[in-house]
Short mmCIF file of N, CA, C and O in Angstrom, two decimals:
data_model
loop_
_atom_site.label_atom_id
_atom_site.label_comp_id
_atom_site.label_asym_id
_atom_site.label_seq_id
_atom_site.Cartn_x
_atom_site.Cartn_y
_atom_site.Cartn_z
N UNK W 721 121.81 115.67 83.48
CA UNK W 721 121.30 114.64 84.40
C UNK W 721 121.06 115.27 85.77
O UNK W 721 121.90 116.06 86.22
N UNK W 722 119.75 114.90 86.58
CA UNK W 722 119.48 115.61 87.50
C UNK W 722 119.87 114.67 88.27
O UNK W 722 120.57 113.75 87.83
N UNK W 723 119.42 114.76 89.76
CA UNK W 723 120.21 114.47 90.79
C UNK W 723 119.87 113.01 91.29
O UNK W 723 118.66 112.77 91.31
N UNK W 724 120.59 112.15 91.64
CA UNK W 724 120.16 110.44 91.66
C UNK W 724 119.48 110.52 92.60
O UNK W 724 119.62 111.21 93.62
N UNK W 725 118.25 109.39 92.12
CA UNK W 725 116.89 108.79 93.07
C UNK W 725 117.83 108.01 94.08
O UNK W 725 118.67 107.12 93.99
N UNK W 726 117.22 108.89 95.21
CA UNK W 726 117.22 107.99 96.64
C UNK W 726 116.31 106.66 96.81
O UNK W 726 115.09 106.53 96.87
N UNK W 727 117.43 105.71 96.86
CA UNK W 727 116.20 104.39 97.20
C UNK W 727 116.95 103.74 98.64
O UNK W 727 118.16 103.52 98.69
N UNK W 728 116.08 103.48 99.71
CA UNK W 728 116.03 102.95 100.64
C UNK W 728 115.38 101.50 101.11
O UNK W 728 114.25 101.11 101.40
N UNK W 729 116.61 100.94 101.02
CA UNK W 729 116.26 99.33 101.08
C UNK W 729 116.52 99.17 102.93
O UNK W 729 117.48 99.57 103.59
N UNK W 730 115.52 98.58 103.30
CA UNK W 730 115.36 97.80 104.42
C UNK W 730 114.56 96.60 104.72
O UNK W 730 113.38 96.26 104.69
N UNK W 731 115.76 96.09 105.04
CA UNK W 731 115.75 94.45 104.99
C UNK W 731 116.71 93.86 106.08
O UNK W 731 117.84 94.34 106.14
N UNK W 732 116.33 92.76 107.02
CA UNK W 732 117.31 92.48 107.58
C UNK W 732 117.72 91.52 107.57
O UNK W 732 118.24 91.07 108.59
N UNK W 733 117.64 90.66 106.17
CA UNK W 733 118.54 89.97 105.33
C UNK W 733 119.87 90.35 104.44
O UNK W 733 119.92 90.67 103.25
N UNK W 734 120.73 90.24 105.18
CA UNK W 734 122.01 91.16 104.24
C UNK W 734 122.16 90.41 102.57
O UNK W 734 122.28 91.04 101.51
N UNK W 735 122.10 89.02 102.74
CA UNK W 735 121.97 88.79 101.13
C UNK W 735 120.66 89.82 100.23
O UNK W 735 120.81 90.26 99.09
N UNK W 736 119.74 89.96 100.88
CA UNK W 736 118.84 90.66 100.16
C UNK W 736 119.31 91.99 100.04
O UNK W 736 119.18 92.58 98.97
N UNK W 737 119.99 92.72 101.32
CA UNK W 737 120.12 94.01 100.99
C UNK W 737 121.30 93.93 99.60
O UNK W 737 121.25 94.66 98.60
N UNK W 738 122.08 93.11 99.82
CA UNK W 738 123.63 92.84 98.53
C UNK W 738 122.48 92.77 97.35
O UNK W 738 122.30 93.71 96.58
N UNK W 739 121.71 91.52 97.28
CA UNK W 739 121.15 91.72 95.76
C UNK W 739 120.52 92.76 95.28
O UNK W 739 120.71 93.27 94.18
N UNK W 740 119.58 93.17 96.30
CA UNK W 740 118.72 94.52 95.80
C UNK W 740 119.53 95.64 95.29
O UNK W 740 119.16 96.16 94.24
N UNK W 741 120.73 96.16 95.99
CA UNK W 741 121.60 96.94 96.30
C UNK W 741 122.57 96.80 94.94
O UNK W 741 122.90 97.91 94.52
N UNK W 742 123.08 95.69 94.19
CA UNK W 742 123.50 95.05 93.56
C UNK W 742 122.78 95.54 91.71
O UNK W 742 123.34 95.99 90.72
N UNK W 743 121.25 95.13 91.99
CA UNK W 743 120.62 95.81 90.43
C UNK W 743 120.28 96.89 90.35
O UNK W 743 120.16 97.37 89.22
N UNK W 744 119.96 97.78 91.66
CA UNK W 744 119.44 99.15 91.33
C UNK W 744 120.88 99.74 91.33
O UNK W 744 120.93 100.42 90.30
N UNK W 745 122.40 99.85 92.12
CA UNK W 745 123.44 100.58 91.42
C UNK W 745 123.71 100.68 90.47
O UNK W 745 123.84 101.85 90.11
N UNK W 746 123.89 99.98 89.78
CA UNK W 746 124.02 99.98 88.32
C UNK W 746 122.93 100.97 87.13
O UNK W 746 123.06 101.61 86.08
N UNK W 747 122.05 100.65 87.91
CA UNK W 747 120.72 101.66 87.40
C UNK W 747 120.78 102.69 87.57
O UNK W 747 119.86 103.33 87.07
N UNK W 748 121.91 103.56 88.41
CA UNK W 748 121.85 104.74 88.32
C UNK W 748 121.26 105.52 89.94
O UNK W 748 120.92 106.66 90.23
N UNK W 749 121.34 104.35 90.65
CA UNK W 749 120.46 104.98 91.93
C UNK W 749 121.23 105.49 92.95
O UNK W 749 122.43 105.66 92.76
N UNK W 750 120.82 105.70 93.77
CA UNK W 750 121.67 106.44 95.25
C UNK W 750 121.07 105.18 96.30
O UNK W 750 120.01 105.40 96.88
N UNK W 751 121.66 104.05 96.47
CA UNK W 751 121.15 102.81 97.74
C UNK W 751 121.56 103.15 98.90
O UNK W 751 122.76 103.31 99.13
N UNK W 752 120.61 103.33 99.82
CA UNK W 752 120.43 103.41 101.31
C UNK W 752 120.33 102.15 102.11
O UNK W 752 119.22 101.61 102.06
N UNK W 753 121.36 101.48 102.91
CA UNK W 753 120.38 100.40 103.82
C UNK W 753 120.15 100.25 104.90
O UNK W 753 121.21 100.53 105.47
N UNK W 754 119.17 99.87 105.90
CA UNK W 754 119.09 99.66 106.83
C UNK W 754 119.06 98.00 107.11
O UNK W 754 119.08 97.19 106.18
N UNK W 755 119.01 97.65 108.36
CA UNK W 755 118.85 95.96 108.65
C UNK W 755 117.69 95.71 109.67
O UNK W 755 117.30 94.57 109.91
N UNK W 756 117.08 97.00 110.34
CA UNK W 756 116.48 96.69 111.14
C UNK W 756 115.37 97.74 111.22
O UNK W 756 115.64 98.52 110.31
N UNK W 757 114.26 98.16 111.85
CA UNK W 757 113.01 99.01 112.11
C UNK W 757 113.68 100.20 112.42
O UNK W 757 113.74 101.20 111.69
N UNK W 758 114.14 100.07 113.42
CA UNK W 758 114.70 101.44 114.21
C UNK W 758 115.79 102.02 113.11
O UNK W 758 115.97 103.23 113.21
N UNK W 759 116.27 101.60 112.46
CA UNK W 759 117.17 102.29 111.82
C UNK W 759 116.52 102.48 110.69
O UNK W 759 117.09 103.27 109.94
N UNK W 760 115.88 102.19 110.44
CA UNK W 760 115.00 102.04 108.53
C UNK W 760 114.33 103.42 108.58
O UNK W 760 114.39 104.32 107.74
N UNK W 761 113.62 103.41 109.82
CA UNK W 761 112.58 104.63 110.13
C UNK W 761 114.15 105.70 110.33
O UNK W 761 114.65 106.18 109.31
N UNK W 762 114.52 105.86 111.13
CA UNK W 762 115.42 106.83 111.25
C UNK W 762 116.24 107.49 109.56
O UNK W 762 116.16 108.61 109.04
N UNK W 763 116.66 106.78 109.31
CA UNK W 763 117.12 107.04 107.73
C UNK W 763 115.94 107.18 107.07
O UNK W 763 116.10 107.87 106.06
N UNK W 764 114.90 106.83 107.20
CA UNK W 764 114.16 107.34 106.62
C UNK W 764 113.72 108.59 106.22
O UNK W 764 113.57 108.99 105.07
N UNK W 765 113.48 109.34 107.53
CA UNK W 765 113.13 110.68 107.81
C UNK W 765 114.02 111.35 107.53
O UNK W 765 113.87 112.34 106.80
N UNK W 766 115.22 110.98 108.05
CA UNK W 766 116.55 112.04 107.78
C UNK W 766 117.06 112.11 106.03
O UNK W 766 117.38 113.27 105.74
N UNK W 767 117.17 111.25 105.00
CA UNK W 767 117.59 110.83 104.01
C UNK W 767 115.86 111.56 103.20
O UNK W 767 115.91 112.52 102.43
N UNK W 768 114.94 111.10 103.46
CA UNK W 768 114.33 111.67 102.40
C UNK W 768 114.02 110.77 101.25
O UNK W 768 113.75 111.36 100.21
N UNK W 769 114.01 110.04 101.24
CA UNK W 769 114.21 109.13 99.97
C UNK W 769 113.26 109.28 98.98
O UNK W 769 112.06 109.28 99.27
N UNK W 770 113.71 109.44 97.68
CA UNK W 770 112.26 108.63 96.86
C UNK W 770 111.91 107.60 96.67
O UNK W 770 111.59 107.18 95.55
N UNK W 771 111.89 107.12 97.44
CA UNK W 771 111.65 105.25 97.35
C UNK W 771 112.02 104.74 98.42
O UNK W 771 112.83 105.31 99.15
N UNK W 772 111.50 103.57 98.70
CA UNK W 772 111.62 102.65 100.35
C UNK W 772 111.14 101.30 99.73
O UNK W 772 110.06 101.03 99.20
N UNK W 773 112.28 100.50 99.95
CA UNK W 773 111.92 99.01 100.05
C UNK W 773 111.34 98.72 101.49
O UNK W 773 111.98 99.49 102.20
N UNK W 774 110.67 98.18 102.10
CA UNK W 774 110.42 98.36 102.84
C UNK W 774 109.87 96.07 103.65
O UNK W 774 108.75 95.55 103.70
N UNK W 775 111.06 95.53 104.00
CA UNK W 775 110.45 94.42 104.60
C UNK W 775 109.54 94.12 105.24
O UNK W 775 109.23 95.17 105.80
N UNK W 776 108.60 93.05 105.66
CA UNK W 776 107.67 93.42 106.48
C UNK W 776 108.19 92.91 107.92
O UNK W 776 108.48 93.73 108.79
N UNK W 777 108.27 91.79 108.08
CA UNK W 777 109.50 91.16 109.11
C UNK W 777 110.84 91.65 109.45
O UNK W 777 111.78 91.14 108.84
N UNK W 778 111.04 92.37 110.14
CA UNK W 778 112.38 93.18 110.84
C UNK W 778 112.12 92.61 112.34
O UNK W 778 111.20 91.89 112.74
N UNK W 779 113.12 93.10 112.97
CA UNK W 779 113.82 92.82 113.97
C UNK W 779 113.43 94.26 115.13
O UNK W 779 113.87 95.41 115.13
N UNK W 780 112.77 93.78 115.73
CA UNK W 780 112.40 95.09 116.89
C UNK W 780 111.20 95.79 116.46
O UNK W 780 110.07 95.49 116.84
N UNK W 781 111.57 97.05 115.38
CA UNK W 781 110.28 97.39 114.96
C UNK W 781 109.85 97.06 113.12
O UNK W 781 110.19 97.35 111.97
N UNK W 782 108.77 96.15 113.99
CA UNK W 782 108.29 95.34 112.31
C UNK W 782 108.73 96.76 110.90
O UNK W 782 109.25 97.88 110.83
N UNK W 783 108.16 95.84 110.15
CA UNK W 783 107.90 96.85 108.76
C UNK W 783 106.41 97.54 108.69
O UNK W 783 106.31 98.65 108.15
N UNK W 784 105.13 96.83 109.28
CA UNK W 784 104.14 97.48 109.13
C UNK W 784 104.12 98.36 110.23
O UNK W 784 103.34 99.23 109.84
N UNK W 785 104.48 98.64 111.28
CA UNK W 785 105.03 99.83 112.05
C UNK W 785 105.65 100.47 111.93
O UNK W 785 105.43 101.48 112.60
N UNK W 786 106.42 100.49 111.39
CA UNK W 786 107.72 101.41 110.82
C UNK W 786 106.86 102.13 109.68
O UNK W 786 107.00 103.35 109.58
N UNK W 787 106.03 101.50 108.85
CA UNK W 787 105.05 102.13 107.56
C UNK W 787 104.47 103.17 108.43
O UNK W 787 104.75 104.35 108.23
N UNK W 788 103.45 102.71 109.64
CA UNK W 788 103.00 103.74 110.04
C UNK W 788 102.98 104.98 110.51
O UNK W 788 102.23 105.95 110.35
N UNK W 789 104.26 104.68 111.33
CA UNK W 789 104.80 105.63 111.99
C UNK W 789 105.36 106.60 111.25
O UNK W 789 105.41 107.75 111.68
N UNK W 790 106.12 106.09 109.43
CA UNK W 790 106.44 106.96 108.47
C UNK W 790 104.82 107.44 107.90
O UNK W 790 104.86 108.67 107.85
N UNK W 791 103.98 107.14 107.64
CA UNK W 791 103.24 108.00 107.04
C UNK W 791 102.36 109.23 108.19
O UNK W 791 101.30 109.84 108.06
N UNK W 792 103.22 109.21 109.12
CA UNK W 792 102.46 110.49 109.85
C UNK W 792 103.63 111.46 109.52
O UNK W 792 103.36 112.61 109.90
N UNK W 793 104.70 111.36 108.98
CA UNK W 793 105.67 112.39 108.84
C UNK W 793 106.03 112.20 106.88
O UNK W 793 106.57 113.17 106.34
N UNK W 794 105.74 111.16 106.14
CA UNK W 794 106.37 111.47 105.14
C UNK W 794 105.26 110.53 104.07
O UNK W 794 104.64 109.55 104.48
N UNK W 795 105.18 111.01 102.77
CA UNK W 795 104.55 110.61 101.52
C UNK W 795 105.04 109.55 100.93
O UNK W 795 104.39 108.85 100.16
N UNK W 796 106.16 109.38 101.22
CA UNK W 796 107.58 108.77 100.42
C UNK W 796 107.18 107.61 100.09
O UNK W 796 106.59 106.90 100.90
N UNK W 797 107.56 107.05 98.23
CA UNK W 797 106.63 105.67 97.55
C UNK W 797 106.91 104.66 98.75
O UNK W 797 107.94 104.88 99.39
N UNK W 798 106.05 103.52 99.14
CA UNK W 798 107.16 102.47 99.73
C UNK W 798 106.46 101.23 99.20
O UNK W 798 105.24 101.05 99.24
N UNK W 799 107.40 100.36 98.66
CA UNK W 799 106.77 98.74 98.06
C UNK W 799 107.39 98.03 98.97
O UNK W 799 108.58 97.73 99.14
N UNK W 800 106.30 97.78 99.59
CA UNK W 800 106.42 96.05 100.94
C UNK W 800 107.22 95.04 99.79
O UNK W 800 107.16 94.89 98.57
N UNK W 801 108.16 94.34 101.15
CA UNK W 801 108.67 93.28 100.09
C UNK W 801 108.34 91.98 101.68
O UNK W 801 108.68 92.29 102.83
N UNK W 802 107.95 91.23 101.48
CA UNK W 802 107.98 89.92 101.83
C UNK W 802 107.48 88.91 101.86
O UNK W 802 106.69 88.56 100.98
N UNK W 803 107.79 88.21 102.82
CA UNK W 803 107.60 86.56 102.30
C UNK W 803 106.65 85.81 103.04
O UNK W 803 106.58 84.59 103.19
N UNK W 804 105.59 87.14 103.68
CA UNK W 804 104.16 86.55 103.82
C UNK W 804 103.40 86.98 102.49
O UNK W 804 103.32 88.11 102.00
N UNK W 805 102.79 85.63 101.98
CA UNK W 805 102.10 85.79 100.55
C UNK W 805 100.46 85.74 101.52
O UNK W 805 99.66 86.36 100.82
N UNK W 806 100.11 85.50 102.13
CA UNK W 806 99.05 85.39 103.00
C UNK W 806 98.11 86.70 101.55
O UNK W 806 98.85 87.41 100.87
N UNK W 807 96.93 86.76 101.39
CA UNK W 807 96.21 88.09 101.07
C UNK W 807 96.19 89.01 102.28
O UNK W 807 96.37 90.20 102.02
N UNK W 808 96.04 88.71 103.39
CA UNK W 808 95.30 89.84 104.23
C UNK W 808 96.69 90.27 104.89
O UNK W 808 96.76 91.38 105.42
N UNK W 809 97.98 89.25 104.88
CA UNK W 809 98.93 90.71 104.96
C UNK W 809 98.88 91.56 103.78
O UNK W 809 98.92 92.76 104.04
N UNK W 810 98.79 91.23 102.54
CA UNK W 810 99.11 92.61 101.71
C UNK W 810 97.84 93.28 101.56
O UNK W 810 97.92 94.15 100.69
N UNK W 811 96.72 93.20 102.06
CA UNK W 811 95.64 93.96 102.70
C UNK W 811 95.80 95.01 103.85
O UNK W 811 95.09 96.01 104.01
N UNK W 812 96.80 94.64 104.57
CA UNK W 812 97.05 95.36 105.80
C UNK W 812 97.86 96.33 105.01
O UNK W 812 97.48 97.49 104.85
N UNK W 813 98.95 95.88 104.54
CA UNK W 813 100.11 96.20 103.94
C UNK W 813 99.85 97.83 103.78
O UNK W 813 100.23 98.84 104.37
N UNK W 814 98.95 97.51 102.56
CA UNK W 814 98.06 98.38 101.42
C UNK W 814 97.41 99.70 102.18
O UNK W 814 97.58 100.88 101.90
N UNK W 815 96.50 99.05 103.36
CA UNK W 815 95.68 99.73 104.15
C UNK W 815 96.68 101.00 104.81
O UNK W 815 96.55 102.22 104.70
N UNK W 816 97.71 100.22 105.51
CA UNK W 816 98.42 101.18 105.91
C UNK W 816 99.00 102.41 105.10
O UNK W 816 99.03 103.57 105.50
N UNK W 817 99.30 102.10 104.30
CA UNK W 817 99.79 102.86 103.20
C UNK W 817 100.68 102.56 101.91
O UNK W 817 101.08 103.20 100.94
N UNK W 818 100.80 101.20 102.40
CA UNK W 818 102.20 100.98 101.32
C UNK W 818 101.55 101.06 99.94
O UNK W 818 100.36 100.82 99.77
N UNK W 819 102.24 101.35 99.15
CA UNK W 819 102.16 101.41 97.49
C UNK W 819 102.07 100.31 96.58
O UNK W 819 101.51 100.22 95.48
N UNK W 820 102.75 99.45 97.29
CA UNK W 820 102.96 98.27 96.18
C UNK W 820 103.79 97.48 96.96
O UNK W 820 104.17 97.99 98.02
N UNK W 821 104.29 95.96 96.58
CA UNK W 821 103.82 94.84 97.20
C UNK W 821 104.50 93.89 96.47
O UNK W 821 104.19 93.71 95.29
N UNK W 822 105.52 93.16 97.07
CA UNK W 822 106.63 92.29 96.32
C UNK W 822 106.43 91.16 97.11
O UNK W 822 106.18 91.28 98.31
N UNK W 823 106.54 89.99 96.54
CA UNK W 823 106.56 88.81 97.76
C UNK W 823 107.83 87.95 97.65
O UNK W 823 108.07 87.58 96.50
N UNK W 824 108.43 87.67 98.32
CA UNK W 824 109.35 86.97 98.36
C UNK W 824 109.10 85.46 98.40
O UNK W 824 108.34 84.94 99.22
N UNK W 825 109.97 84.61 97.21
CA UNK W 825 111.23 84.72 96.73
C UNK W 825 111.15 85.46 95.31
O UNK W 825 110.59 84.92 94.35
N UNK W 826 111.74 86.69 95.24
CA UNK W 826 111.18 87.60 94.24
C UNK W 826 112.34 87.78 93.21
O UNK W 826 113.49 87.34 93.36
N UNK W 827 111.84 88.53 92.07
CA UNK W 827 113.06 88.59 90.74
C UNK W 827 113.00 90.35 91.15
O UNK W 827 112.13 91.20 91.30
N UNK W 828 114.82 90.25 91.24
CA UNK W 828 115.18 91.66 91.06
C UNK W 828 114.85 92.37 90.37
O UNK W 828 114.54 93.50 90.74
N UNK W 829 114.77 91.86 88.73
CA UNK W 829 114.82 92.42 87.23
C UNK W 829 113.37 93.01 87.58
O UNK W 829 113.30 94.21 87.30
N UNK W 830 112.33 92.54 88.04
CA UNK W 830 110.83 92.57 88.41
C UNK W 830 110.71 94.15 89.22
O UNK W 830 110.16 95.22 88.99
N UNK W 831 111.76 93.47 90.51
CA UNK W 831 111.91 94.93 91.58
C UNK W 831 112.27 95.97 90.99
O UNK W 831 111.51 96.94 91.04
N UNK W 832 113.28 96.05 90.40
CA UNK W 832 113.36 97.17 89.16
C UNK W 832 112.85 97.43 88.98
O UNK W 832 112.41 98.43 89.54
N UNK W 833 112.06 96.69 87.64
CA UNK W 833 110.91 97.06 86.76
C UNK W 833 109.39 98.01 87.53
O UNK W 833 108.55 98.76 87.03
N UNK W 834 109.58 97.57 88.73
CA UNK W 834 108.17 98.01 89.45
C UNK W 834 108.84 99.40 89.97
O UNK W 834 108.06 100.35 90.04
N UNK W 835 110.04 99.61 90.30
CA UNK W 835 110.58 100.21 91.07
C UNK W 835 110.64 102.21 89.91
O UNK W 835 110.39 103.40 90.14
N UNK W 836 111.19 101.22 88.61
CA UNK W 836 110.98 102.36 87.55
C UNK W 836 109.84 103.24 87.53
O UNK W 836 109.69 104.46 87.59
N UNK W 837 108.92 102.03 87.40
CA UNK W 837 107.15 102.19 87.23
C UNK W 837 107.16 103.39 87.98
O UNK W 837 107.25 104.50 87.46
N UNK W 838 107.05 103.12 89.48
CA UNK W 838 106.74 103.64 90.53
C UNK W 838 107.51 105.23 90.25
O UNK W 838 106.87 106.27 90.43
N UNK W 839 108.33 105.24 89.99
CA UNK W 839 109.14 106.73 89.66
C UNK W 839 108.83 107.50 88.56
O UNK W 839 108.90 108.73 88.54
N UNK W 840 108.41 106.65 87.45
CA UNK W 840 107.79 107.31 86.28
C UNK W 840 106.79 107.99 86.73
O UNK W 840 106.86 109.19 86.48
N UNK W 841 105.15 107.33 87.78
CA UNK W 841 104.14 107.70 87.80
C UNK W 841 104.03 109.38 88.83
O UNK W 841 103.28 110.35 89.00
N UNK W 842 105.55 108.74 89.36
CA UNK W 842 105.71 110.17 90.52
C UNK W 842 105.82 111.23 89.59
O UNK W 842 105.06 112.18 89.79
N UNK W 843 106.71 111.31 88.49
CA UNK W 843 107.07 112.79 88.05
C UNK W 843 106.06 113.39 87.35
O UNK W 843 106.19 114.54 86.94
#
């Protein structure tokens, strides 16, 4: 067994970070969390992750800023998760860079499932 997938959940809903945090341990993952922009981005860069949950609504620095500001330094998958279903946020979302696109009120088993996806297509 090689070395556990880094996944980085940021959210600054702590029930969300517990549930998310909650189905991917068990799965075998390495969970990272942040609660807020400034810290999401920071662990970001430093941690490396293969994977980023990534909220869009944070506290200080949004999630679609925090996207941006990560894709001038890193590749790293990231699936937007929130609870604007609007189209033209997950247009923006997309544009910016994100990968993929969860809306809240969402099924974990789902986040998983996309979350696998997303790791299969990397290797």
């Amino acid at each position: 067994m090689g070395k556990a997938v880094k996944i980085l959940v940021i959210d600054d809903e702590p029930s969300i970070l517990k549930l998310v945090s909650a189905y991917l341990q068990p799965e075998g993952f390495d969970v990272e969390t942040a609660s807020d922009g400034e810290t999401g981005l920071k662990k970001a860069l430093a941690l490396q992750p293969d994977l980023i949950v990534l909220d869009v609504m944070l506290p200080g620095l949004d999630g679609l800023e925090l996207l941006t500001r990560l894709r001038r330094e890193a590749e790293t998958y990231v699936i937007m998760l929130t609870a604007r279903t609007e189209e033209t946020d997950k247009v923006v979302g997309l544009s910016l860079g994100a990968d993929d696109y969860v809306t809240k009120p969402f099924s974990p088993r789902e986040l998983v499932a996309r979350i696998k996806a997303a790791l299969r297509r990397m290797q």
